């Protein structure tokens, strides 16, 4: 099995990476920084996001991710540091049996149209659009029909696995990753007698799309997961559930709702 490790860069994560390389060579796994079949992310959810954006453009669905968390339990990094030996052993068994059990989670695809052309990007958590110089004013169309004129700080469009991240802070719902969908959440919308937006977040199923048409030529800030870029000549953004998905290696079950409970409620609460 060809593998690669991405670590957060702190001492603990780096030590674990060294430890994993030793275990991997014991099991005849081959380090391949370019075309790995499995990418082990050691750190936090943010580390995993970096790993995804490093390998996704070239490898797409040919790679599967697994994560060890060196801080609090993560949504993408759900193995504990002291389980590293067990994890390596399970990876070895899976590779011998040629059965890398994976689960697939949906991604959000955005098509950015600027004067220069069209660019397509994927995000695991979400993308957001905000105004840099002030209020974002944008017309929102759903399935080619005008839905609303948005005024406010911005718009967040998340995947089900991103629903526990920024989307949650915005009051969006938590969506199970088996529900192939994207969620549109407002970031501080202006609502008064003149301006009106829906106010609730919306969940769009696969095969629906949403177009965002900014109404002014202000500078805009677009974020994709942890990455961000400034746009000066944006014409529109089309968003939808991507055809591609992300693969996670599941060497043991860890139900999504248990992770949600462990992350946000804790197990000691009555
Ligand atoms: P960060 O500022 O370290 O991330 C913010 C927090 O979100 C971290 O605790 C991170 O976990 C956690 N996180 C990331 N993905 C998650 C997920 N799917 N479910 C639950 N929590 C998640 O920056 P980062 O680590 O590079 O992560 C980028 C993400 O931060 C963005 O994709 C966005 O979702 C989120 N964010 C949230 C807000 C907000 O809630 N107001 C604002 C901006 C961005 P780790 O500590 O394990 O990395
Ligand atoms: Mn982080």
PDB file of C-alpha atoms and ligand atoms in Angstrom:
ATOM      1  CA  UNK A   1       0.000   0.000   0.000  1.00  0.00           C
ATOM      2  CA  UNK A   2       1.272   3.469  -0.922  1.00  0.00           C
ATOM      3  CA  UNK A   3       0.808   6.012   1.833  1.00  0.00           C
ATOM      4  CA  UNK A   4       1.745   9.512   2.846  1.00  0.00           C
ATOM      5  CA  UNK A   5       1.590  11.477   6.101  1.00  0.00           C
ATOM      6  CA  UNK A   6       0.620  15.132   6.539  1.00  0.00           C
ATOM      7  CA  UNK A   7       1.240  16.482  10.034  1.00  0.00           C
ATOM      8  CA  UNK A   8       0.394  19.783  11.727  1.00  0.00           C
ATOM      9  CA  UNK A   9       4.044  20.580  12.339  1.00  0.00           C
ATOM     10  CA  UNK A  10       3.942  20.675  16.134  1.00  0.00           C
ATOM     11  CA  UNK A  11       6.249  18.439  18.136  1.00  0.00           C
ATOM     12  CA  UNK A  12       3.678  15.790  19.082  1.00  0.00           C
ATOM     13  CA  UNK A  13       2.344  15.468  15.528  1.00  0.00           C
ATOM     14  CA  UNK A  14       5.847  15.255  14.079  1.00  0.00           C
ATOM     15  CA  UNK A  15       6.847  12.557  16.583  1.00  0.00           C
ATOM     16  CA  UNK A  16       3.761  10.559  15.688  1.00  0.00           C
ATOM     17  CA  UNK A  17       4.599  10.900  11.999  1.00  0.00           C
ATOM     18  CA  UNK A  18       8.072   9.460  12.640  1.00  0.00           C
ATOM     19  CA  UNK A  19       6.516   6.645  14.643  1.00  0.00           C
ATOM     20  CA  UNK A  20       4.055   5.895  11.850  1.00  0.00           C
ATOM     21  CA  UNK A  21       6.817   5.728   9.211  1.00  0.00           C
ATOM     22  CA  UNK A  22       8.607   3.100  11.362  1.00  0.00           C
ATOM     23  CA  UNK A  23       5.429   1.045  11.708  1.00  0.00           C
ATOM     24  CA  UNK A  24       4.714   1.402   8.007  1.00  0.00           C
ATOM     25  CA  UNK A  25       8.125   0.081   6.968  1.00  0.00           C
ATOM     26  CA  UNK A  26       7.620  -2.887   9.289  1.00  0.00           C
ATOM     27  CA  UNK A  27       4.461  -3.653   7.309  1.00  0.00           C
ATOM     28  CA  UNK A  28       6.080  -3.008   3.923  1.00  0.00           C
ATOM     29  CA  UNK A  29       3.952   0.020   3.203  1.00  0.00           C
ATOM     30  CA  UNK A  30       5.540   2.323   0.649  1.00  0.00           C
ATOM     31  CA  UNK A  31       5.936   6.043   1.247  1.00  0.00           C
ATOM     32  CA  UNK A  32       4.706   7.940  -1.822  1.00  0.00           C
ATOM     33  CA  UNK A  33       4.358  11.697  -1.480  1.00  0.00           C
ATOM     34  CA  UNK A  34       2.883  12.081  -4.954  1.00  0.00           C
ATOM     35  CA  UNK A  35       0.489   9.236  -5.583  1.00  0.00           C
ATOM     36  CA  UNK A  36      -0.512   7.800  -2.199  1.00  0.00           C
ATOM     37  CA  UNK A  37      -3.512   5.507  -1.882  1.00  0.00           C
ATOM     38  CA  UNK A  38      -3.957   6.475   1.749  1.00  0.00           C
ATOM     39  CA  UNK A  39      -3.185   9.844   3.317  1.00  0.00           C
ATOM     40  CA  UNK A  40      -2.782   9.929   7.088  1.00  0.00           C
ATOM     41  CA  UNK A  41      -3.402  13.349   8.572  1.00  0.00           C
ATOM     42  CA  UNK A  42      -1.946  13.943  12.048  1.00  0.00           C
ATOM     43  CA  UNK A  43      -3.130  17.070  13.865  1.00  0.00           C
ATOM     44  CA  UNK A  44      -6.582  18.602  13.805  1.00  0.00           C
ATOM     45  CA  UNK A  45      -9.444  19.000  11.368  1.00  0.00           C
ATOM     46  CA  UNK A  46      -7.534  21.923   9.897  1.00  0.00           C
ATOM     47  CA  UNK A  47      -4.594  19.608   9.140  1.00  0.00           C
ATOM     48  CA  UNK A  48      -6.932  17.296   7.283  1.00  0.00           C
ATOM     49  CA  UNK A  49      -8.291  20.238   5.227  1.00  0.00           C
ATOM     50  CA  UNK A  50      -4.711  21.014   4.179  1.00  0.00           C
ATOM     51  CA  UNK A  51      -4.134  17.383   3.221  1.00  0.00           C
ATOM     52  CA  UNK A  52      -7.306  17.332   1.142  1.00  0.00           C
ATOM     53  CA  UNK A  53      -6.431  20.476  -0.801  1.00  0.00           C
ATOM     54  CA  UNK A  54      -2.923  19.154  -1.420  1.00  0.00           C
ATOM     55  CA  UNK A  55      -4.031  15.860  -2.987  1.00  0.00           C
ATOM     56  CA  UNK A  56      -7.507  16.497  -4.352  1.00  0.00           C
ATOM     57  CA  UNK A  57      -6.526  18.327  -7.576  1.00  0.00           C
ATOM     58  CA  UNK A  58      -4.338  15.446  -8.815  1.00  0.00           C
ATOM     59  CA  UNK A  59      -5.746  12.361  -7.182  1.00  0.00           C
ATOM     60  CA  UNK A  60      -9.446  13.091  -6.673  1.00  0.00           C
ATOM     61  CA  UNK A  61     -11.254   9.956  -5.578  1.00  0.00           C
ATOM     62  CA  UNK A  62      -8.160   7.745  -5.985  1.00  0.00           C
ATOM     63  CA  UNK A  63      -7.074   8.550  -2.460  1.00  0.00           C
ATOM     64  CA  UNK A  64      -8.589   7.763   0.953  1.00  0.00           C
ATOM     65  CA  UNK A  65      -8.008   9.776   4.131  1.00  0.00           C
ATOM     66  CA  UNK A  66      -7.566   8.759   7.731  1.00  0.00           C
ATOM     67  CA  UNK A  67      -6.850  11.097  10.629  1.00  0.00           C
ATOM     68  CA  UNK A  68      -5.176  10.980  14.052  1.00  0.00           C
ATOM     69  CA  UNK A  69      -6.030  13.913  16.335  1.00  0.00           C
ATOM     70  CA  UNK A  70      -3.355  15.450  18.512  1.00  0.00           C
ATOM     71  CA  UNK A  71      -5.750  17.880  20.166  1.00  0.00           C
ATOM     72  CA  UNK A  72      -9.428  17.475  20.877  1.00  0.00           C
ATOM     73  CA  UNK A  73     -11.368  14.815  18.966  1.00  0.00           C
ATOM     74  CA  UNK A  74     -11.886  15.934  15.403  1.00  0.00           C
ATOM     75  CA  UNK A  75     -14.526  15.331  12.812  1.00  0.00           C
ATOM     76  CA  UNK A  76     -11.929  14.300  10.265  1.00  0.00           C
ATOM     77  CA  UNK A  77      -9.272  13.112  12.689  1.00  0.00           C
ATOM     78  CA  UNK A  78     -10.913  10.520  14.900  1.00  0.00           C
ATOM     79  CA  UNK A  79      -8.038   8.242  15.967  1.00  0.00           C
ATOM     80  CA  UNK A  80      -6.221   8.872  19.226  1.00  0.00           C
ATOM     81  CA  UNK A  81      -2.394   9.081  19.287  1.00  0.00           C
ATOM     82  CA  UNK A  82      -2.108   5.972  21.488  1.00  0.00           C
ATOM     83  CA  UNK A  83      -3.992   3.952  18.874  1.00  0.00           C
ATOM     84  CA  UNK A  84      -1.326   4.465  16.196  1.00  0.00           C
ATOM     85  CA  UNK A  85       0.023   0.893  16.357  1.00  0.00           C
ATOM     86  CA  UNK A  86      -3.429  -0.577  16.117  1.00  0.00           C
ATOM     87  CA  UNK A  87      -4.229   1.718  13.182  1.00  0.00           C
ATOM     88  CA  UNK A  88      -1.069   0.670  11.291  1.00  0.00           C
ATOM     89  CA  UNK A  89      -1.943  -2.981  11.910  1.00  0.00           C
ATOM     90  CA  UNK A  90      -5.482  -2.476  10.595  1.00  0.00           C
ATOM     91  CA  UNK A  91      -4.142  -0.660   7.533  1.00  0.00           C
ATOM     92  CA  UNK A  92      -1.787  -3.543   6.874  1.00  0.00           C
ATOM     93  CA  UNK A  93      -4.580  -6.125   7.133  1.00  0.00           C
ATOM     94  CA  UNK A  94      -6.782  -4.034   4.862  1.00  0.00           C
ATOM     95  CA  UNK A  95      -4.037  -3.762   2.276  1.00  0.00           C
ATOM     96  CA  UNK A  96      -3.298  -7.513   2.391  1.00  0.00           C
ATOM     97  CA  UNK A  97      -6.957  -8.296   1.915  1.00  0.00           C
ATOM     98  CA  UNK A  98      -7.048  -5.615  -0.761  1.00  0.00           C
ATOM     99  CA  UNK A  99     -10.072  -4.158   0.892  1.00  0.00           C
ATOM    100  CA  UNK A 100      -9.654  -0.619   2.078  1.00  0.00           C
ATOM    101  CA  UNK A 101     -13.128  -0.078   3.437  1.00  0.00           C
ATOM    102  CA  UNK A 102     -14.128   3.489   2.772  1.00  0.00           C
ATOM    103  CA  UNK A 103     -17.080   5.761   3.327  1.00  0.00           C
ATOM    104  CA  UNK A 104     -17.776   8.523   0.863  1.00  0.00           C
ATOM    105  CA  UNK A 105     -18.906  11.972   1.880  1.00  0.00           C
ATOM    106  CA  UNK A 106     -20.292  14.674  -0.424  1.00  0.00           C
ATOM    107  CA  UNK A 107     -18.336  17.764  -1.478  1.00  0.00           C
ATOM    108  CA  UNK A 108     -19.533  21.167  -2.636  1.00  0.00           C
ATOM    109  CA  UNK A 109     -18.541  22.303  -6.110  1.00  0.00           C
ATOM    110  CA  UNK A 110     -18.333  25.943  -7.094  1.00  0.00           C
ATOM    111  CA  UNK A 111     -17.933  27.344 -10.558  1.00  0.00           C
ATOM    112  CA  UNK A 112     -16.530  30.846 -10.446  1.00  0.00           C
ATOM    113  CA  UNK A 113     -17.187  32.987 -13.522  1.00  0.00           C
ATOM    114  CA  UNK A 114     -15.005  36.079 -13.846  1.00  0.00           C
ATOM    115  CA  UNK A 115     -14.052  38.170 -16.841  1.00  0.00           C
ATOM    116  CA  UNK A 116     -11.061  35.859 -17.253  1.00  0.00           C
ATOM    117  CA  UNK A 117     -13.151  32.686 -17.585  1.00  0.00           C
ATOM    118  CA  UNK A 118     -14.592  29.855 -15.484  1.00  0.00           C
ATOM    119  CA  UNK A 119     -12.796  28.075 -12.650  1.00  0.00           C
ATOM    120  CA  UNK A 120     -14.088  25.088 -10.725  1.00  0.00           C
ATOM    121  CA  UNK A 121     -13.202  24.287  -7.127  1.00  0.00           C
ATOM    122  CA  UNK A 122     -14.224  21.771  -4.493  1.00  0.00           C
ATOM    123  CA  UNK A 123     -14.532  22.189  -0.746  1.00  0.00           C
ATOM    124  CA  UNK A 124     -14.961  19.610   2.027  1.00  0.00           C
ATOM    125  CA  UNK A 125     -16.392  21.976   4.642  1.00  0.00           C
ATOM    126  CA  UNK A 126     -17.742  25.037   2.888  1.00  0.00           C
ATOM    127  CA  UNK A 127     -17.135  28.055   0.776  1.00  0.00           C
ATOM    128  CA  UNK A 128     -18.089  31.561   1.824  1.00  0.00           C
ATOM    129  CA  UNK A 129     -18.473  34.823  -0.050  1.00  0.00           C
ATOM    130  CA  UNK A 130     -18.092  38.132   1.789  1.00  0.00           C
ATOM    131  CA  UNK A 131     -17.654  41.776   0.890  1.00  0.00           C
ATOM    132  CA  UNK A 132     -14.267  43.252   1.719  1.00  0.00           C
ATOM    133  CA  UNK A 133     -15.328  46.900   1.674  1.00  0.00           C
ATOM    134  CA  UNK A 134     -18.700  46.472   3.319  1.00  0.00           C
ATOM    135  CA  UNK A 135     -22.036  44.799   2.777  1.00  0.00           C
ATOM    136  CA  UNK A 136     -22.286  42.009   0.242  1.00  0.00           C
ATOM    137  CA  UNK A 137     -25.196  42.643  -2.107  1.00  0.00           C
ATOM    138  CA  UNK A 138     -25.967  39.634  -4.261  1.00  0.00           C
ATOM    139  CA  UNK A 139     -28.893  38.169  -6.125  1.00  0.00           C
ATOM    140  CA  UNK A 140     -29.469  34.528  -5.287  1.00  0.00           C
ATOM    141  CA  UNK A 141     -31.090  32.300  -7.893  1.00  0.00           C
ATOM    142  CA  UNK A 142     -32.163  28.751  -7.190  1.00  0.00           C
ATOM    143  CA  UNK A 143     -32.481  26.459 -10.197  1.00  0.00           C
ATOM    144  CA  UNK A 144     -32.332  29.478 -12.495  1.00  0.00           C
ATOM    145  CA  UNK A 145     -35.148  31.359 -10.772  1.00  0.00           C
ATOM    146  CA  UNK A 146     -34.632  34.530  -8.778  1.00  0.00           C
ATOM    147  CA  UNK A 147     -34.965  33.681  -5.080  1.00  0.00           C
ATOM    148  CA  UNK A 148     -33.884  36.749  -3.125  1.00  0.00           C
ATOM    149  CA  UNK A 149     -31.641  39.773  -3.072  1.00  0.00           C
ATOM    150  CA  UNK A 150     -29.162  39.196  -0.249  1.00  0.00           C
ATOM    151  CA  UNK A 151     -27.669  42.039   1.741  1.00  0.00           C
ATOM    152  CA  UNK A 152     -25.387  41.323   4.650  1.00  0.00           C
ATOM    153  CA  UNK A 153     -21.942  40.154   5.659  1.00  0.00           C
ATOM    154  CA  UNK A 154     -21.934  37.078   3.477  1.00  0.00           C
ATOM    155  CA  UNK A 155     -23.138  33.654   2.454  1.00  0.00           C
ATOM    156  CA  UNK A 156     -21.849  30.271   3.590  1.00  0.00           C
ATOM    157  CA  UNK A 157     -22.494  27.164   1.519  1.00  0.00           C
ATOM    158  CA  UNK A 158     -21.501  24.000   3.297  1.00  0.00           C
ATOM    159  CA  UNK A 159     -21.357  20.253   2.802  1.00  0.00           C
ATOM    160  CA  UNK A 160     -22.925  17.866   5.330  1.00  0.00           C
ATOM    161  CA  UNK A 161     -19.496  17.227   6.879  1.00  0.00           C
ATOM    162  CA  UNK A 162     -18.929  20.973   7.013  1.00  0.00           C
ATOM    163  CA  UNK A 163     -22.289  21.455   8.708  1.00  0.00           C
ATOM    164  CA  UNK A 164     -20.586  21.036  12.101  1.00  0.00           C
ATOM    165  CA  UNK A 165     -18.015  23.757  11.307  1.00  0.00           C
ATOM    166  CA  UNK A 166     -18.682  27.396  10.281  1.00  0.00           C
ATOM    167  CA  UNK A 167     -22.259  26.535   9.324  1.00  0.00           C
ATOM    168  CA  UNK A 168     -23.019  25.545  12.913  1.00  0.00           C
ATOM    169  CA  UNK A 169     -21.816  28.891  14.237  1.00  0.00           C
ATOM    170  CA  UNK A 170     -24.280  30.521  11.835  1.00  0.00           C
ATOM    171  CA  UNK A 171     -27.212  28.587  13.271  1.00  0.00           C
ATOM    172  CA  UNK A 172     -27.381  26.119  10.380  1.00  0.00           C
ATOM    173  CA  UNK A 173     -28.566  22.554  10.879  1.00  0.00           C
ATOM    174  CA  UNK A 174     -26.283  19.556  11.291  1.00  0.00           C
ATOM    175  CA  UNK A 175     -26.757  17.288   8.261  1.00  0.00           C
ATOM    176  CA  UNK A 176     -25.789  13.624   8.170  1.00  0.00           C
ATOM    177  CA  UNK A 177     -23.145  13.043   5.451  1.00  0.00           C
ATOM    178  CA  UNK A 178     -25.273  10.356   3.826  1.00  0.00           C
ATOM    179  CA  UNK A 179     -27.683  13.135   2.784  1.00  0.00           C
ATOM    180  CA  UNK A 180     -26.179  14.364  -0.490  1.00  0.00           C
ATOM    181  CA  UNK A 181     -26.853  18.050  -0.183  1.00  0.00           C
ATOM    182  CA  UNK A 182     -25.502  21.545   0.284  1.00  0.00           C
ATOM    183  CA  UNK A 183     -26.678  24.027   2.900  1.00  0.00           C
ATOM    184  CA  UNK A 184     -26.959  27.767   2.307  1.00  0.00           C
ATOM    185  CA  UNK A 185     -26.589  29.785   5.507  1.00  0.00           C
ATOM    186  CA  UNK A 186     -26.702  33.559   5.848  1.00  0.00           C
ATOM    187  CA  UNK A 187     -23.962  35.523   7.586  1.00  0.00           C
ATOM    188  CA  UNK A 188     -25.596  38.491   9.324  1.00  0.00           C
ATOM    189  CA  UNK A 189     -28.234  39.383   6.726  1.00  0.00           C
ATOM    190  CA  UNK A 190     -29.851  42.813   6.768  1.00  0.00           C
ATOM    191  CA  UNK A 191     -33.569  42.497   7.355  1.00  0.00           C
ATOM    192  CA  UNK A 192     -35.915  45.440   7.725  1.00  0.00           C
ATOM    193  CA  UNK A 193     -38.861  46.969   5.852  1.00  0.00           C
ATOM    194  CA  UNK A 194     -36.776  47.512   2.760  1.00  0.00           C
ATOM    195  CA  UNK A 195     -34.464  44.538   2.618  1.00  0.00           C
ATOM    196  CA  UNK A 196     -35.703  40.985   2.941  1.00  0.00           C
ATOM    197  CA  UNK A 197     -34.004  37.583   2.910  1.00  0.00           C
ATOM    198  CA  UNK A 198     -35.365  34.213   3.952  1.00  0.00           C
ATOM    199  CA  UNK A 199     -33.507  34.281   7.252  1.00  0.00           C
ATOM    200  CA  UNK A 200     -33.414  30.491   7.606  1.00  0.00           C
ATOM    201  CA  UNK A 201     -30.753  28.261   6.175  1.00  0.00           C
ATOM    202  CA  UNK A 202     -31.776  26.117   3.210  1.00  0.00           C
ATOM    203  CA  UNK A 203     -30.746  22.612   2.230  1.00  0.00           C
ATOM    204  CA  UNK A 204     -30.546  21.883  -1.496  1.00  0.00           C
ATOM    205  CA  UNK A 205     -30.535  18.283  -2.758  1.00  0.00           C
ATOM    206  CA  UNK A 206     -28.271  16.894  -5.436  1.00  0.00           C
ATOM    207  CA  UNK A 207     -29.052  18.144  -8.940  1.00  0.00           C
ATOM    208  CA  UNK A 208     -30.288  21.512  -7.692  1.00  0.00           C
ATOM    209  CA  UNK A 209     -28.040  24.499  -8.101  1.00  0.00           C
ATOM    210  CA  UNK A 210     -27.753  27.957  -6.719  1.00  0.00           C
ATOM    211  CA  UNK A 211     -26.239  30.964  -8.497  1.00  0.00           C
ATOM    212  CA  UNK A 212     -24.889  34.020  -6.737  1.00  0.00           C
ATOM    213  CA  UNK A 213     -24.669  37.276  -8.735  1.00  0.00           C
ATOM    214  CA  UNK A 214     -22.903  40.061  -6.848  1.00  0.00           C
ATOM    215  CA  UNK A 215     -24.585  43.381  -7.581  1.00  0.00           C
ATOM    216  CA  UNK A 216     -21.707  45.756  -7.214  1.00  0.00           C
ATOM    217  CA  UNK A 217     -18.117  45.840  -8.386  1.00  0.00           C
ATOM    218  CA  UNK A 218     -16.781  45.870  -4.857  1.00  0.00           C
ATOM    219  CA  UNK A 219     -13.895  43.635  -3.906  1.00  0.00           C
ATOM    220  CA  UNK A 220     -15.071  40.265  -2.634  1.00  0.00           C
ATOM    221  CA  UNK A 221     -13.481  37.645  -0.408  1.00  0.00           C
ATOM    222  CA  UNK A 222     -14.035  34.011  -1.286  1.00  0.00           C
ATOM    223  CA  UNK A 223     -13.037  31.265   1.103  1.00  0.00           C
ATOM    224  CA  UNK A 224     -12.769  27.544   0.400  1.00  0.00           C
ATOM    225  CA  UNK A 225     -12.312  25.647   3.657  1.00  0.00           C
ATOM    226  CA  UNK A 226      -9.152  27.209   5.197  1.00  0.00           C
ATOM    227  CA  UNK A 227      -8.104  28.914   1.930  1.00  0.00           C
ATOM    228  CA  UNK A 228      -9.174  32.346   0.790  1.00  0.00           C
ATOM    229  CA  UNK A 229      -8.818  34.536  -2.263  1.00  0.00           C
ATOM    230  CA  UNK A 230      -9.781  38.031  -3.269  1.00  0.00           C
ATOM    231  CA  UNK A 231     -11.991  38.512  -6.322  1.00  0.00           C
ATOM    232  CA  UNK A 232     -12.297  41.838  -8.114  1.00  0.00           C
ATOM    233  CA  UNK A 233     -14.134  40.906 -11.282  1.00  0.00           C
ATOM    234  CA  UNK A 234     -16.612  38.241 -10.187  1.00  0.00           C
ATOM    235  CA  UNK A 235     -19.629  37.778 -12.429  1.00  0.00           C
ATOM    236  CA  UNK A 236     -21.262  34.788 -10.747  1.00  0.00           C
ATOM    237  CA  UNK A 237     -20.750  31.670  -8.673  1.00  0.00           C
ATOM    238  CA  UNK A 238     -22.690  28.491  -9.299  1.00  0.00           C
ATOM    239  CA  UNK A 239     -22.800  25.999  -6.441  1.00  0.00           C
ATOM    240  CA  UNK A 240     -24.036  22.454  -6.293  1.00  0.00           C
ATOM    241  CA  UNK A 241     -23.315  19.047  -4.803  1.00  0.00           C
ATOM    242  CA  UNK A 242     -20.152  17.846  -6.605  1.00  0.00           C
ATOM    243  CA  UNK A 243     -20.146  14.643  -8.642  1.00  0.00           C
ATOM    244  CA  UNK A 244     -16.892  13.689  -6.912  1.00  0.00           C
ATOM    245  CA  UNK A 245     -16.895  12.600  -3.295  1.00  0.00           C
ATOM    246  CA  UNK A 246     -14.220  12.235  -0.667  1.00  0.00           C
ATOM    247  CA  UNK A 247     -13.151   8.809   0.606  1.00  0.00           C
ATOM    248  CA  UNK A 248     -12.438   8.173   4.252  1.00  0.00           C
ATOM    249  CA  UNK A 249     -10.889   4.881   5.325  1.00  0.00           C
ATOM    250  CA  UNK A 250     -13.030   3.433   8.037  1.00  0.00           C
ATOM    251  CA  UNK A 251     -11.155   0.769   9.908  1.00  0.00           C
ATOM    252  CA  UNK A 252     -13.802   0.756  12.619  1.00  0.00           C
ATOM    253  CA  UNK A 253     -17.244   2.321  12.950  1.00  0.00           C
ATOM    254  CA  UNK A 254     -17.558   5.760  14.465  1.00  0.00           C
ATOM    255  CA  UNK A 255     -21.088   6.946  13.852  1.00  0.00           C
ATOM    256  CA  UNK A 256     -21.467  10.595  12.860  1.00  0.00           C
ATOM    257  CA  UNK A 257     -24.000  11.315  15.609  1.00  0.00           C
ATOM    258  CA  UNK A 258     -21.631   9.941  18.257  1.00  0.00           C
ATOM    259  CA  UNK A 259     -18.963  12.321  16.977  1.00  0.00           C
ATOM    260  CA  UNK A 260     -21.423  15.215  17.080  1.00  0.00           C
ATOM    261  CA  UNK A 261     -22.363  14.333  20.637  1.00  0.00           C
ATOM    262  CA  UNK A 262     -18.783  13.869  21.764  1.00  0.00           C
ATOM    263  CA  UNK A 263     -17.680  17.154  20.161  1.00  0.00           C
ATOM    264  CA  UNK A 264     -20.518  19.422  21.253  1.00  0.00           C
ATOM    265  CA  UNK A 265     -22.295  17.874  24.220  1.00  0.00           C
ATOM    266  CA  UNK A 266     -19.741  15.589  25.846  1.00  0.00           C
ATOM    267  CA  UNK A 267     -20.418  12.273  27.463  1.00  0.00           C
ATOM    268  CA  UNK A 268     -20.488  13.498  31.075  1.00  0.00           C
ATOM    269  CA  UNK A 269     -23.538  15.711  30.622  1.00  0.00           C
ATOM    270  CA  UNK A 270     -26.781  14.355  32.046  1.00  0.00           C
TER     271      UNK A 270
HETATM  272  P1  LIG B   1      -9.479  27.179  12.557  1.00  0.00           P
HETATM  273  O1  LIG B   1      -9.761  28.619  12.763  1.00  0.00           O
HETATM  274  O2  LIG B   1      -8.461  26.491  13.364  1.00  0.00           O
HETATM  275  O3  LIG B   1     -10.866  26.345  12.583  1.00  0.00           O
HETATM  276  C1  LIG B   1     -11.887  26.645  13.417  1.00  0.00           C
HETATM  277  C2  LIG B   1     -12.318  25.398  14.160  1.00  0.00           C
HETATM  278  O4  LIG B   1     -13.138  24.592  13.311  1.00  0.00           O
HETATM  279  C3  LIG B   1     -11.185  24.491  14.632  1.00  0.00           C
HETATM  280  O5  LIG B   1     -11.468  24.141  15.963  1.00  0.00           O
HETATM  281  C4  LIG B   1     -11.272  23.318  13.703  1.00  0.00           C
HETATM  282  O6  LIG B   1     -10.791  22.128  14.290  1.00  0.00           O
HETATM  283  C5  LIG B   1     -12.754  23.237  13.499  1.00  0.00           C
HETATM  284  N1  LIG B   1     -13.257  22.475  12.360  1.00  0.00           N
HETATM  285  C6  LIG B   1     -12.770  22.389  11.101  1.00  0.00           C
HETATM  286  N2  LIG B   1     -13.560  21.601  10.344  1.00  0.00           N
HETATM  287  C7  LIG B   1     -14.567  21.176  11.141  1.00  0.00           C
HETATM  288  C8  LIG B   1     -15.689  20.342  10.943  1.00  0.00           C
HETATM  289  N3  LIG B   1     -15.957  19.797   9.755  1.00  0.00           N
HETATM  290  N4  LIG B   1     -16.529  20.134  11.995  1.00  0.00           N
HETATM  291  C9  LIG B   1     -16.306  20.703  13.196  1.00  0.00           C
HETATM  292  N5  LIG B   1     -15.256  21.501  13.443  1.00  0.00           N
HETATM  293  C10 LIG B   1     -14.402  21.732  12.428  1.00  0.00           C
HETATM  294  O7  LIG B   1      -9.140  26.986  10.986  1.00  0.00           O
HETATM  295  P2  LIG B   1      -8.907  25.598  10.266  1.00  0.00           P
HETATM  296  O8  LIG B   1      -8.518  24.553  11.249  1.00  0.00           O
HETATM  297  O9  LIG B   1      -8.028  25.882   9.095  1.00  0.00           O
HETATM  298  O10 LIG B   1     -10.351  25.225   9.719  1.00  0.00           O
HETATM  299  C11 LIG B   1     -10.981  25.943   8.707  1.00  0.00           C
HETATM  300  C12 LIG B   1     -12.440  25.907   9.018  1.00  0.00           C
HETATM  301  O11 LIG B   1     -12.714  26.790  10.092  1.00  0.00           O
HETATM  302  C13 LIG B   1     -13.331  26.403   7.915  1.00  0.00           C
HETATM  303  O12 LIG B   1     -13.575  25.396   6.960  1.00  0.00           O
HETATM  304  C14 LIG B   1     -14.562  26.803   8.679  1.00  0.00           C
HETATM  305  O13 LIG B   1     -15.507  25.752   8.742  1.00  0.00           O
HETATM  306  C15 LIG B   1     -14.090  27.059  10.085  1.00  0.00           C
HETATM  307  N6  LIG B   1     -14.389  28.440  10.469  1.00  0.00           N
HETATM  308  C16 LIG B   1     -15.313  28.630  11.437  1.00  0.00           C
HETATM  309  C17 LIG B   1     -15.706  29.916  11.780  1.00  0.00           C
HETATM  310  C18 LIG B   1     -16.741  30.080  12.831  1.00  0.00           C
HETATM  311  O14 LIG B   1     -17.219  29.079  13.358  1.00  0.00           O
HETATM  312  N7  LIG B   1     -17.117  31.307  13.137  1.00  0.00           N
HETATM  313  C19 LIG B   1     -15.144  31.012  11.142  1.00  0.00           C
HETATM  314  C20 LIG B   1     -14.195  30.789  10.168  1.00  0.00           C
HETATM  315  C21 LIG B   1     -13.827  29.474   9.807  1.00  0.00           C
HETATM  316  P3  LIG B   1      -9.219  21.870  14.605  1.00  0.00           P
HETATM  317  O15 LIG B   1      -8.896  22.706  15.786  1.00  0.00           O
HETATM  318  O16 LIG B   1      -9.186  20.420  14.880  1.00  0.00           O
HETATM  319  O17 LIG B   1      -8.436  22.272  13.372  1.00  0.00           O
HETATM  320 MN1  LIG B   2      -7.407  24.498  13.041  1.00  0.00          MN
END
